[in-house]
Coordinates of C-alpha atoms in Angstrom, one line a residue:
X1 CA 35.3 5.1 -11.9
X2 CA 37.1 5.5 -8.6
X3 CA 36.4 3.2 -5.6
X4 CA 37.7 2.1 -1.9
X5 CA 39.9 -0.5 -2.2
X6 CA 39.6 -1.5 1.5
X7 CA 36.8 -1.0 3.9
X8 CA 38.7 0.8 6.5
X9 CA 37.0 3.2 8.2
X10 CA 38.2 7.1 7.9
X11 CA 39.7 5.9 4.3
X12 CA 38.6 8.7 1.9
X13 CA 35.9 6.9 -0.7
X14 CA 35.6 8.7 -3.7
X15 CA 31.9 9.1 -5.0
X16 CA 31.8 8.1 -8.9
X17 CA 29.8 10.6 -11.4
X18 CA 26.4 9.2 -12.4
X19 CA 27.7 10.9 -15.7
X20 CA 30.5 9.6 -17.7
X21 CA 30.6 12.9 -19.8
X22 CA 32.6 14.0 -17.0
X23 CA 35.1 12.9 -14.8
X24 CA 34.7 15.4 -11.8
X25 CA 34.3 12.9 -8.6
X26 CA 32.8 14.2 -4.9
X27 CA 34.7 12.8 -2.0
X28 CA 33.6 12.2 1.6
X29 CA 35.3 10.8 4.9
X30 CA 33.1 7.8 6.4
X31 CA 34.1 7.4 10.1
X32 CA 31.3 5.0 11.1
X33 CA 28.5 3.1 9.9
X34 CA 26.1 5.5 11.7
X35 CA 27.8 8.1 10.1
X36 CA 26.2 7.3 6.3
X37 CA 23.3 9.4 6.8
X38 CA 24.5 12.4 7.7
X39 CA 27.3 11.9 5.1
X40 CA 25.3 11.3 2.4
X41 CA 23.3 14.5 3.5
X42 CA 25.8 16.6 2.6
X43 CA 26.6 15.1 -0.6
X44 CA 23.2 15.3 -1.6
X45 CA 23.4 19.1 -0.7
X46 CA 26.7 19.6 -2.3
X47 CA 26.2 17.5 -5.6
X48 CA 22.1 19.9 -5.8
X49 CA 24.5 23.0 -5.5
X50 CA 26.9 21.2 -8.7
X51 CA 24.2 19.9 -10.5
X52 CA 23.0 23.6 -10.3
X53 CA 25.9 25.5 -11.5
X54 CA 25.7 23.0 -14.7
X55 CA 29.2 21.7 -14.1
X56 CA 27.7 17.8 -14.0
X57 CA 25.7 15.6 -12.4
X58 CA 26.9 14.7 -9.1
X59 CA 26.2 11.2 -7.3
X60 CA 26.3 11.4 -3.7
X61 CA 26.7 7.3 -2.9
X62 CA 28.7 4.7 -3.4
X63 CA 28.7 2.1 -5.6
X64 CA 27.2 -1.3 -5.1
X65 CA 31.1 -2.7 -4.6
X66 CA 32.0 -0.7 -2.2
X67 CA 29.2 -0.7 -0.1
X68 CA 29.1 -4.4 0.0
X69 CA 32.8 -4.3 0.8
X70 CA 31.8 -1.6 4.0
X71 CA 28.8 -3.2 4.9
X72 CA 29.8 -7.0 4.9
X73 CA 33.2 -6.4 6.5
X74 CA 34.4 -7.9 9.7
X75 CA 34.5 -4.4 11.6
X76 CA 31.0 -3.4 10.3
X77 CA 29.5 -6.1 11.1
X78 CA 30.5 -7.1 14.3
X79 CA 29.5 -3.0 15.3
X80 CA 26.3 -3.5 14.4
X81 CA 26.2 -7.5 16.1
X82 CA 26.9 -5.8 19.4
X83 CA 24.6 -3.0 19.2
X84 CA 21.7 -5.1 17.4
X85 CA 22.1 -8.8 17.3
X86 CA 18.7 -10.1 16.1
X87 CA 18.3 -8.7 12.9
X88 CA 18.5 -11.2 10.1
X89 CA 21.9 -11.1 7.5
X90 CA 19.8 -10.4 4.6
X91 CA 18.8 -6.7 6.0
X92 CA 22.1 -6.1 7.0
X93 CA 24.3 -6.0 3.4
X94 CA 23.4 -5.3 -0.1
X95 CA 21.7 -8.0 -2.3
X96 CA 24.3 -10.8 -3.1
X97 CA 23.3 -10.8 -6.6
X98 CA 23.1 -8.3 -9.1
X99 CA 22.6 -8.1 -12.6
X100 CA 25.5 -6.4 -14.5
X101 CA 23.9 -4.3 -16.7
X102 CA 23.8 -0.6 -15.3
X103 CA 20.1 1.6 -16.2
X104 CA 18.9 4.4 -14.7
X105 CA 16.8 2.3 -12.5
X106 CA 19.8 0.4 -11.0
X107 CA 21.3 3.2 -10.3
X108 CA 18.2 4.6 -8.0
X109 CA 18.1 0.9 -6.7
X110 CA 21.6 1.2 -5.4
X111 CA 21.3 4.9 -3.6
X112 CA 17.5 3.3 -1.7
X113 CA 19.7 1.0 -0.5
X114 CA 22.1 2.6 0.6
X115 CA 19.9 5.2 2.9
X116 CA 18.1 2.1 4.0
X117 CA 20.9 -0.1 5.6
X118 CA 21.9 2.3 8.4
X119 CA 18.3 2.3 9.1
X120 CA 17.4 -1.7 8.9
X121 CA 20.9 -1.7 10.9
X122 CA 20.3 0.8 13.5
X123 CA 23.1 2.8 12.7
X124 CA 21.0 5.9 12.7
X125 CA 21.3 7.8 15.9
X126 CA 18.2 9.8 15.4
X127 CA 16.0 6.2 16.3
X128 CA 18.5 5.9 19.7
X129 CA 16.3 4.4 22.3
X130 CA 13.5 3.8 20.3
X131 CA 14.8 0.1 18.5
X132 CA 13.5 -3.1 20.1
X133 CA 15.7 -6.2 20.6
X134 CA 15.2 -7.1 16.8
X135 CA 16.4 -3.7 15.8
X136 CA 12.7 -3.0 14.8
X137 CA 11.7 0.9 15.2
X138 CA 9.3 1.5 17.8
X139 CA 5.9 3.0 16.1
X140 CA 5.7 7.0 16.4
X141 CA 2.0 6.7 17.3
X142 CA 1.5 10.0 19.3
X143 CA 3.1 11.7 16.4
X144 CA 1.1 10.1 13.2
X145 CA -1.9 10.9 15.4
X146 CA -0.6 14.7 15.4
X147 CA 0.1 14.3 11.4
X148 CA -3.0 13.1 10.1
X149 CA -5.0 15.5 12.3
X150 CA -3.3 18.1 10.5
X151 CA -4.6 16.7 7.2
X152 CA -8.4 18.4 8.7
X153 CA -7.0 21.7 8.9
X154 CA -5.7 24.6 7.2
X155 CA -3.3 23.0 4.6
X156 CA -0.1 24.8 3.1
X157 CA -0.9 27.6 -0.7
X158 CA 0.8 24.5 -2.5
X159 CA -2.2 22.1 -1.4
X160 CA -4.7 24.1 -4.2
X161 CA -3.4 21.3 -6.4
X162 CA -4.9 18.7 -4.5
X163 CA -8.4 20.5 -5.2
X164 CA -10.1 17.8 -7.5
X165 CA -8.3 15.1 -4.2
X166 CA -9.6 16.5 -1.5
X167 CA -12.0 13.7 -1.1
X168 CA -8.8 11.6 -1.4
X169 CA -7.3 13.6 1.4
X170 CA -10.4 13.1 4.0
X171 CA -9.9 9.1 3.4
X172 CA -6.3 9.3 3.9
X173 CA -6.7 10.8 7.0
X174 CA -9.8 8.8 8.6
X175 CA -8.7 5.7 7.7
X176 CA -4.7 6.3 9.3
X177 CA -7.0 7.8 12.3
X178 CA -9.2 4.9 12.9
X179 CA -6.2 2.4 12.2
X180 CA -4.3 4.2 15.2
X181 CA -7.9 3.7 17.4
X182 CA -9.0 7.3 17.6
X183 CA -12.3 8.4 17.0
X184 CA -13.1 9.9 13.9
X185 CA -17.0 11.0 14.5
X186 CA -15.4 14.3 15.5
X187 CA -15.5 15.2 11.9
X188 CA -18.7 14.0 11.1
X189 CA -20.5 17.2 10.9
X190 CA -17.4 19.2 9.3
X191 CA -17.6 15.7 6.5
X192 CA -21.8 16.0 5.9
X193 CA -21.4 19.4 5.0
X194 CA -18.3 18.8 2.6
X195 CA -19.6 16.3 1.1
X196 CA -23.2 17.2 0.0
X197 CA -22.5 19.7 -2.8
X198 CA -20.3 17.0 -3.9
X199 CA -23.0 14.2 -5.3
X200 CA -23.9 15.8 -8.8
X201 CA -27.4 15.7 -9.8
X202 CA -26.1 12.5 -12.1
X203 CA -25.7 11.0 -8.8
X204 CA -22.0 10.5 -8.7
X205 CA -19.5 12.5 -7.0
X206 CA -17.0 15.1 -7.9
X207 CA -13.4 15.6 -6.9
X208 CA -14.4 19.2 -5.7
X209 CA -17.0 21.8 -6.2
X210 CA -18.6 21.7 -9.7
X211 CA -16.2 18.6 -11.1
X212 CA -17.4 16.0 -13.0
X213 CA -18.1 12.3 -11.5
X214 CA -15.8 10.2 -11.2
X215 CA -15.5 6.4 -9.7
X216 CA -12.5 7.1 -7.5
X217 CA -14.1 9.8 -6.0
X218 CA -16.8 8.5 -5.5
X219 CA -14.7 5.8 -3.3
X220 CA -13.4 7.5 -1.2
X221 CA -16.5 9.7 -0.2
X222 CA -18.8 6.4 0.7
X223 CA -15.5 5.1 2.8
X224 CA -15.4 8.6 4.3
X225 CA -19.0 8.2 5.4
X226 CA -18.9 4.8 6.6
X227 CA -15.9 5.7 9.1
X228 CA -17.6 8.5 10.7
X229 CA -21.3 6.3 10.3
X230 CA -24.1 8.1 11.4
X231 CA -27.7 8.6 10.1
X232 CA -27.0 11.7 8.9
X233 CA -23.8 10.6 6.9
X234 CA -25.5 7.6 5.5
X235 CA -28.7 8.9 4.6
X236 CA -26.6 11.8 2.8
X237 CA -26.0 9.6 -0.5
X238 CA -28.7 9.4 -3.1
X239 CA -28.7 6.1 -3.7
X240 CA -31.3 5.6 -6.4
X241 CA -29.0 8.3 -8.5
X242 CA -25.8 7.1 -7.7
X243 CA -27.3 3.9 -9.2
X244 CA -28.2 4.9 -12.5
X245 CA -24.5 6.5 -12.8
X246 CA -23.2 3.7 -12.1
X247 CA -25.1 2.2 -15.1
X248 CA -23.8 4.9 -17.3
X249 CA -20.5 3.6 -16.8
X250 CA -20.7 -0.1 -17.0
X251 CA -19.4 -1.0 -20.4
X252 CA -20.2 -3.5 -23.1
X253 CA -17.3 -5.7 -22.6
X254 CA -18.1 -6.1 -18.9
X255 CA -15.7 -3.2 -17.2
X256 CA -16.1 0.1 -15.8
X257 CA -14.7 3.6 -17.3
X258 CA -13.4 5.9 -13.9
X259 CA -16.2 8.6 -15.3
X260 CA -18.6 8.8 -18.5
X261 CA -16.5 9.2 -21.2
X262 CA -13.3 8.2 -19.4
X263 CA -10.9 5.7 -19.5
X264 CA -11.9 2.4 -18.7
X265 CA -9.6 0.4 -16.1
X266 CA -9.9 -2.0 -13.1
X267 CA -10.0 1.0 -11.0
X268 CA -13.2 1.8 -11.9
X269 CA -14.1 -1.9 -11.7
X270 CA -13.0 -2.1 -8.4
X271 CA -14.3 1.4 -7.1
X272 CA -17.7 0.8 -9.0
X273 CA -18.2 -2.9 -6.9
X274 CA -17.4 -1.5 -3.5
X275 CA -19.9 1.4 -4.1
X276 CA -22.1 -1.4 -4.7
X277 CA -21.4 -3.8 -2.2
X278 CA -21.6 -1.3 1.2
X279 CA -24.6 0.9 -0.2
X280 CA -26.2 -2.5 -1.1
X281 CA -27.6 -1.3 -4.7
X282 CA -29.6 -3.2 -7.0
X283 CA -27.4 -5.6 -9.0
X284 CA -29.8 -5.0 -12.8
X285 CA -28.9 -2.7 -14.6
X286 CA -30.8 0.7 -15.2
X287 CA -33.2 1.0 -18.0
X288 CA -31.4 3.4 -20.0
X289 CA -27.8 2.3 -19.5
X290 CA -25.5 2.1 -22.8
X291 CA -24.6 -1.5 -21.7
X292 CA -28.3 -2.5 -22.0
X293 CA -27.6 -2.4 -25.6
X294 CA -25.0 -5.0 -26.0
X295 CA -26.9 -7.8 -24.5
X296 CA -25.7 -7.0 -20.6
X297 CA -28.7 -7.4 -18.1
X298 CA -26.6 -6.6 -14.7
X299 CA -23.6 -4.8 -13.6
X300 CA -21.9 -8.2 -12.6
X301 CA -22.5 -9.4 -16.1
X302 CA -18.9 -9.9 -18.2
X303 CA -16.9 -8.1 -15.1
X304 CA -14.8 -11.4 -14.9
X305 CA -14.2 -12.0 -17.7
X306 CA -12.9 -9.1 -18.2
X307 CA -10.7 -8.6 -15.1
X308 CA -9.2 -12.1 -16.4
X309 CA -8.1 -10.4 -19.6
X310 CA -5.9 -7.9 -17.2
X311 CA -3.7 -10.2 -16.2
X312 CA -0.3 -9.9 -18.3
X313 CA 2.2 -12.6 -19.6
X314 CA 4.5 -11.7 -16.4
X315 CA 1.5 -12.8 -14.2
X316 CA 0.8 -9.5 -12.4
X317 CA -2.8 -7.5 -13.4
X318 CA -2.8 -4.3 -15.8
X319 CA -5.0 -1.8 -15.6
X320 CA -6.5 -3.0 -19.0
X321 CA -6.0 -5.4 -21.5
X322 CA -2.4 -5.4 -23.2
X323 CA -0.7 -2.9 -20.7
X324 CA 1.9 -3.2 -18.2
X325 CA 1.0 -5.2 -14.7
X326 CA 0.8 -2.6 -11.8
X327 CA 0.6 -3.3 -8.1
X328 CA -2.0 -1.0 -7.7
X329 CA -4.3 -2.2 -10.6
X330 CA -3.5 -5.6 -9.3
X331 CA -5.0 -5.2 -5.9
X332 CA -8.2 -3.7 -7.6
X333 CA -8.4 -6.0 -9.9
X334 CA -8.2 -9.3 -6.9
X335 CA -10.3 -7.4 -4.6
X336 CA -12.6 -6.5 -6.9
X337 CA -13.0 -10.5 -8.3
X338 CA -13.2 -11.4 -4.5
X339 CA -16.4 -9.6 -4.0
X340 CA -17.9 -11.5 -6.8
X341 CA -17.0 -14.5 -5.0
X342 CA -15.4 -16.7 -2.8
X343 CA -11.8 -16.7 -3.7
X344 CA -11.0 -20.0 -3.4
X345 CA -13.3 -20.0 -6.9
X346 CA -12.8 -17.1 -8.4
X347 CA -9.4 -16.6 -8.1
X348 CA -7.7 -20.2 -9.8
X349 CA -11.4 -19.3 -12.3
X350 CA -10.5 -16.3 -13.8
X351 CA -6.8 -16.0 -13.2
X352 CA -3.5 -17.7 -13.5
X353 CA -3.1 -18.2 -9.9
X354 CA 0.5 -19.5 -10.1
X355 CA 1.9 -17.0 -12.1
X356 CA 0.5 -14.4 -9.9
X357 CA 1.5 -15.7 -6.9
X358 CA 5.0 -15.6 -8.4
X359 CA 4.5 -12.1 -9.6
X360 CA 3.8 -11.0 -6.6
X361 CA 6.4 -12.8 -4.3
X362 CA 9.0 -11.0 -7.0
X363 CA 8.1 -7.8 -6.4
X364 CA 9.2 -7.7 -2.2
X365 CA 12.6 -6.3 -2.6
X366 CA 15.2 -7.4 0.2
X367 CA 17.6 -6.0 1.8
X368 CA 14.7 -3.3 1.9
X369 CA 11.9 -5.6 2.4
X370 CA 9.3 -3.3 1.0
X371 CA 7.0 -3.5 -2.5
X372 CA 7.7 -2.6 -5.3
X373 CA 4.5 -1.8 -7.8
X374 CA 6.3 -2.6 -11.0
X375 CA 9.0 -5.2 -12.6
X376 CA 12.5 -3.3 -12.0
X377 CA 10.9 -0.6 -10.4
X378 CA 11.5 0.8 -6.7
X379 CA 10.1 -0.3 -3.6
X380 CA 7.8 2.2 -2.2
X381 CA 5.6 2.2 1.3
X382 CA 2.3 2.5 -0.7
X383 CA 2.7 -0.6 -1.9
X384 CA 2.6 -2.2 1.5
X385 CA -0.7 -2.3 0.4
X386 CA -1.6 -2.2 -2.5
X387 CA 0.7 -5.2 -3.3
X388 CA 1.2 -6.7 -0.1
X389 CA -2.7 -6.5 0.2
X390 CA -3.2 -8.8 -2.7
X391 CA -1.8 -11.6 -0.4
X392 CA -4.7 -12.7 1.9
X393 CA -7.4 -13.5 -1.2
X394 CA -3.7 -15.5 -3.0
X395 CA -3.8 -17.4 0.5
X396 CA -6.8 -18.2 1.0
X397 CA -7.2 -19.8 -2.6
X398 CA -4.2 -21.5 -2.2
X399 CA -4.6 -23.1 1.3
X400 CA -8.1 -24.1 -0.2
X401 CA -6.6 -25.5 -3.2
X402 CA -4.5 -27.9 -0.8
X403 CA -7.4 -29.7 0.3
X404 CA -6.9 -32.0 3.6
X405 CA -3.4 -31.5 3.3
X406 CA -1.6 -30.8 6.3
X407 CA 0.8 -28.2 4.4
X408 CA -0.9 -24.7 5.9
X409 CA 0.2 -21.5 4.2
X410 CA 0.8 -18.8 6.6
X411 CA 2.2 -16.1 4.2
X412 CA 3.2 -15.0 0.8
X413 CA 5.1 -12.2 1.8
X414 CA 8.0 -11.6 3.8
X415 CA 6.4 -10.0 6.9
X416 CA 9.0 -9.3 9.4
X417 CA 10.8 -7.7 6.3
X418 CA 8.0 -5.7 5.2
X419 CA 7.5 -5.0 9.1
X420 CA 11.3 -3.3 9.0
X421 CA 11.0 -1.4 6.0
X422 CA 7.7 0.6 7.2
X423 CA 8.7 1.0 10.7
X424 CA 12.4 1.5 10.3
X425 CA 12.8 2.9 6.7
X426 CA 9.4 4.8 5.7
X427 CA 8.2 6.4 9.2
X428 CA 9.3 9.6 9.9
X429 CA 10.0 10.4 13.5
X430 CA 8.3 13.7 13.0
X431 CA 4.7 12.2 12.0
X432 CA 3.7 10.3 9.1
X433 CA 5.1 8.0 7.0
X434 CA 7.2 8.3 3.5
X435 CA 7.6 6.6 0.5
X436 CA 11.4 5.8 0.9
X437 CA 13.6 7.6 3.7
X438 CA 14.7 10.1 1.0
X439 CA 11.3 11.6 0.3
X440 CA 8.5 13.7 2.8
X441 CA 5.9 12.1 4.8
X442 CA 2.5 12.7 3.3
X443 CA -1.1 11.9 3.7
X444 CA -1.6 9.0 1.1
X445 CA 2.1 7.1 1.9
X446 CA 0.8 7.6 5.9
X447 CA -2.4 5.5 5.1
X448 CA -1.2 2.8 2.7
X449 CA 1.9 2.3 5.2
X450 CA -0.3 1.7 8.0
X451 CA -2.7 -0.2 5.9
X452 CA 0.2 -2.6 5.5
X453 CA 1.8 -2.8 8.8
X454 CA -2.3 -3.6 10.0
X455 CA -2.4 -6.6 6.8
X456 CA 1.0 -8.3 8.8
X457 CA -0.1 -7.7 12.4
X458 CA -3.5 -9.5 11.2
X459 CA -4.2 -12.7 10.0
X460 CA -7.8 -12.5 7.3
X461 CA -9.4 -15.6 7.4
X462 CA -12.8 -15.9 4.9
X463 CA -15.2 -17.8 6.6
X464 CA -17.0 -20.3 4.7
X465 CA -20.9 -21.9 5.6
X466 CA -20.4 -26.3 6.5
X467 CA -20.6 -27.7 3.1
X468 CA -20.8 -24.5 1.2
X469 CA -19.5 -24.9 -2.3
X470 CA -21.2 -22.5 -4.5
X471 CA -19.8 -19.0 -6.0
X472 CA -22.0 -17.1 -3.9
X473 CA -25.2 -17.0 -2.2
X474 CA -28.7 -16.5 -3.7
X475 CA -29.6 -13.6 -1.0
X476 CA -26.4 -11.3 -1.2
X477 CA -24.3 -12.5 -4.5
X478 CA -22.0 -10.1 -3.0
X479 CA -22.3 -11.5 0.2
X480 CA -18.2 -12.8 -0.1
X481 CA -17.2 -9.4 0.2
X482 CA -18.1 -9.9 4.0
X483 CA -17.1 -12.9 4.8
X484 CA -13.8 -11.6 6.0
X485 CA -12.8 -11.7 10.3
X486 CA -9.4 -10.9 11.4
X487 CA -7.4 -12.4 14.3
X488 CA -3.9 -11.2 16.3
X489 CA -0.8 -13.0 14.9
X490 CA 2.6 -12.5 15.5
X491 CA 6.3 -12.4 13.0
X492 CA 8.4 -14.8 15.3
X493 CA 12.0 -13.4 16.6
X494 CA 14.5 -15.3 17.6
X495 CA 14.5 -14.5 21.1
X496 CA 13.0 -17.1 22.8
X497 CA 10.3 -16.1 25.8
X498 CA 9.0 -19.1 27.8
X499 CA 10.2 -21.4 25.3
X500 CA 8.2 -19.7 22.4
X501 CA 9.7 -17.3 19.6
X502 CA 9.0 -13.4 20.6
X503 CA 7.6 -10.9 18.5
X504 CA 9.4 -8.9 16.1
X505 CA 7.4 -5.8 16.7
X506 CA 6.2 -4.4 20.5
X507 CA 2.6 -5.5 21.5
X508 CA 2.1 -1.3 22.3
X509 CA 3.2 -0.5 18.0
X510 CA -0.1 -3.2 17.5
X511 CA -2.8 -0.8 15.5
X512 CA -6.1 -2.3 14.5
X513 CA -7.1 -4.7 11.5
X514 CA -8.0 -3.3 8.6
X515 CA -10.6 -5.2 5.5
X516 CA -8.5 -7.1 3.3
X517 CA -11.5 -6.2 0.6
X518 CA -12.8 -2.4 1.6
X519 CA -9.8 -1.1 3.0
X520 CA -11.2 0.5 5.8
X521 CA -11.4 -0.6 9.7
X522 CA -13.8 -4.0 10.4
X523 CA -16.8 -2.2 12.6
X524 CA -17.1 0.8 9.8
X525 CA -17.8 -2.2 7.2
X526 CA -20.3 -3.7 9.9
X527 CA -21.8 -1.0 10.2
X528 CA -23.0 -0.3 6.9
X529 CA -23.9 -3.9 6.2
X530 CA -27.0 -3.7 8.8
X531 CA -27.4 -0.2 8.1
X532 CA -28.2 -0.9 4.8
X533 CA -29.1 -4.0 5.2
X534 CA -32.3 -3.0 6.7
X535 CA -33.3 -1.4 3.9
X536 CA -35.9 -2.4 1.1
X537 CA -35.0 -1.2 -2.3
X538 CA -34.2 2.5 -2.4

């Protein structure tokens, strides 16, 4: 293995082989830092062309030594000091410490690194004029606008694949719409009539035309409705139907399966409550549900305890018993116990709140500063979300736990770092945002990474009744699912305006708060609480 013995700039670096069965290297001349991106697009196309012709497996970056040695010299840095100077020395080199042992994932750990540090530098010349003082992208807002539109028309042949999605598609786009404050009723008519062949006669919904039920689905399409509101929307869903599906996939050890006969994970748990929750449905169970049989009397019953079964020796949530913690399943599987409750309860209650809280802290990678969703896995802008949204419920059980203390806990995460990855490293300039800067923008990476840069640009707060200590109340038992509100907060700089810290990101890249619980803008959640809140049984 071949490396630069000296960080000088127009030294030839040799690239090693990601295979040691052969010894063929690809070389490259680095004449700046800004130049890394375009050099390493090059020897991406080069090494595909040589991986092609089956001589070997070509690896178009350098390794973790020599990119420190580039990134942390004197000449480097005092480039990128004069060009940005308020971005923090932990997004500027690779991570100090590193464990020896070389995998497949390592290696892809090393190369997202490497195509994010000219971007959390500002070396990249395709973001000129567009970096703030803190070396923070400006937020492409006309542009995501233009790409999530696009998501309502006519999609690309290779889109077929997305049929039994498409439902998945439509909440994708509505919800990155209303986070950027456009109005979505637009497509309220065009939605009605897509989505009324969709509820089954069993009463729930299908992915497309003719497909089964499913939980996820099922989602998605009461979100969809609630963001365009409506009479006509809302009064689409049978509700009294929908119920009793819901009933045939409760199951006797207190979960959910995603469809009847399916498999049964906190997905469908989670999916299965919010249905609940927003279209206010009776809590009993249905006469003729399967879980009747094993003793269970309402859907609530043994959902708990069985959520508190997910959680894995690691501390992060599985999607079921005895599998492997996932940041996705772990979000479900918090927001899910939250609407059960006030999480100051039912999150120390059911769970092992300080092993989760570390698990989660662990999986915010730096010098990326995005989520991962697994242990020794890759960050990914998704996960902005999905783990980063796990943080408010975390918060507010700890901050409760502290009593009259005069400790506060503002954050779990890292949120000016997890502000630069999705505005420097996962938005595209051309619309959308992507999992990491190597990949394409698409529809579901374009929602989750707004859904996250709306969780840091909002504090959640869960407001509690004077004196209230009691799991939930006897009115609404789900009634904590709404005790959410949102305020403005700021990621302090270090520039220093009027004797206070600035912010990190512009006040015009602010988008609105999204429900730490629902996932979907505050006034569409509102809206269907007195909508159907009005109503008396079905």
């Amino acid at each position: 293995m071949h490396k630069a013995t000296a960080p000088r700039w127009r030294k030839k670096v040799v690239f090693p082989s990601r295979n040691v069965r052969s010894s063929s290297t690809f070389s490259q001349i680095l004449q700046s830092p800004e130049d890394i991106l375009e050099t390493q697009a090059a020897a991406r196309k080069s090494g595909r062309n040589m991986e092609q012709q089956g001589d070997f497996e070509a690896s178009p970056y350098l390794d973790h030594d020599t990119m420190s040695e580039i990134w942390t010299s004197e000449a480097t840095q005092s480039q990128l000091t004069a060009q940005i100077p308020q971005i923090p020395d932990y997004f500027l080199v690779p991570p100090i410490l590193r464990d020896p042992l070389t995998t497949e994932s390592s290696i892809l750990q090393d190369e997202i690194v490497q195509d994010c540090l000219p971007l959390l530098n500002g070396a990249n010349r395709s973001h000129d004029g567009v970096y703030n003082s803190h070396g923070v992208s400006g937020l492409y807002r006309a542009n995501h606008i233009e790409f999530l539109h696009g998501l309502f028309e006519q999609l690309p042949a290779g889109y077929v694949a997305y049929d039994a999605s498409r439902l998945w598609l439509l909440y994708w786009g509505l919800t990155g719409l209303s986070l950027l404050d456009q109005d979505v009723t637009k497509y309220r008519d065009r939605l009605v009539q897509t989505l009324k062949p969709m509820q089954n006669r069993d009463g729930g919904f299908g992915g497309g035309f003719g497909q089964m039920s499913h939980c996820a689905v099922s989602y998605a399409a009461i979100l969809c409705l609630a963001m365009v509101g409506g009479d006509e929307a809302l009064e689409l869903v049978d509700r009294r139907v929908l119920w009793r599906w819901l009933g045939s996939v409760k199951q006797a050890d207190g979960g959910f399966t995603l469809s009847v006969g399916g498999e049964e994970d906190v997905r469908g748990a989670y999916c299965a409550m919010v249905v609940i929750a927003l279209l206010r449905l009776p809590l009993d169970l249905p006469q003729d549900s399967p879980a009747r049989k094993a003793g269970l009397e309402t859907l609530l019953d043994g959902l708990p305890e069985w959520l508190s079964r997910c959680q894995t020796y690691e501390g992060g949530i599985a999607g079921a018993p005895g599998t492997e913690a996932h940041g996705g399943y772990a979000f479900c599987a918090v927001a899910c116990l939250c609407i059960m409750g006030d999480p100051s309860i039912m999150m120390p209650k059911y769970f092992d709140l300080p092993l989760l809280t570390s698990w989660i802290s662990k999986m915010q990678y730096a010098p990326e500063g995005g989520f991962a969703g697994r242990t020794n896995k890759l960050v990914d802008a998704c996960y902005s979300h999905w783990v980063g949204g796990c943080c408010p419920f975390i918060e507010e059980a700890l901050q409760c736990s502290l009593g009259k203390s005069p400790l506060s806990i503002d954050s779990l995460m890292d949120r000016e770092g997890l502000a630069r990855y999705i505005m420097c490293c996962s938005q595209s300039a051309e619309g959308g945002f992507r999992d990491k800067p190597s990949k394409y923008a698409d529809g579901q990476h374009t929602c989750y990474a707004l859904a996250g840069l709306s969780a840091i640009q909002h504090r959640r707060t869960y407001r509690r009744r004077r004196g209230e200590d009691v799991e939930s109340t006897a009115e609404d038992p789900l009634d904590a699912a709404f005790r959410w509100s949102p305020s403005a907060r700021s990621i302090p700089g270090n520039n220093l305006v009027d004797g206070a810290a600035d912010n990190v990101y512009d006040e015009q890249d602010v988008i609105l708060p999204i429900h730490p619980v629902f996932a979907i803008p505050y006034p569409a959640v509102e809206n269907m609480r007195e909508y159907f809140g009005r109503k008396v049984g079905f």
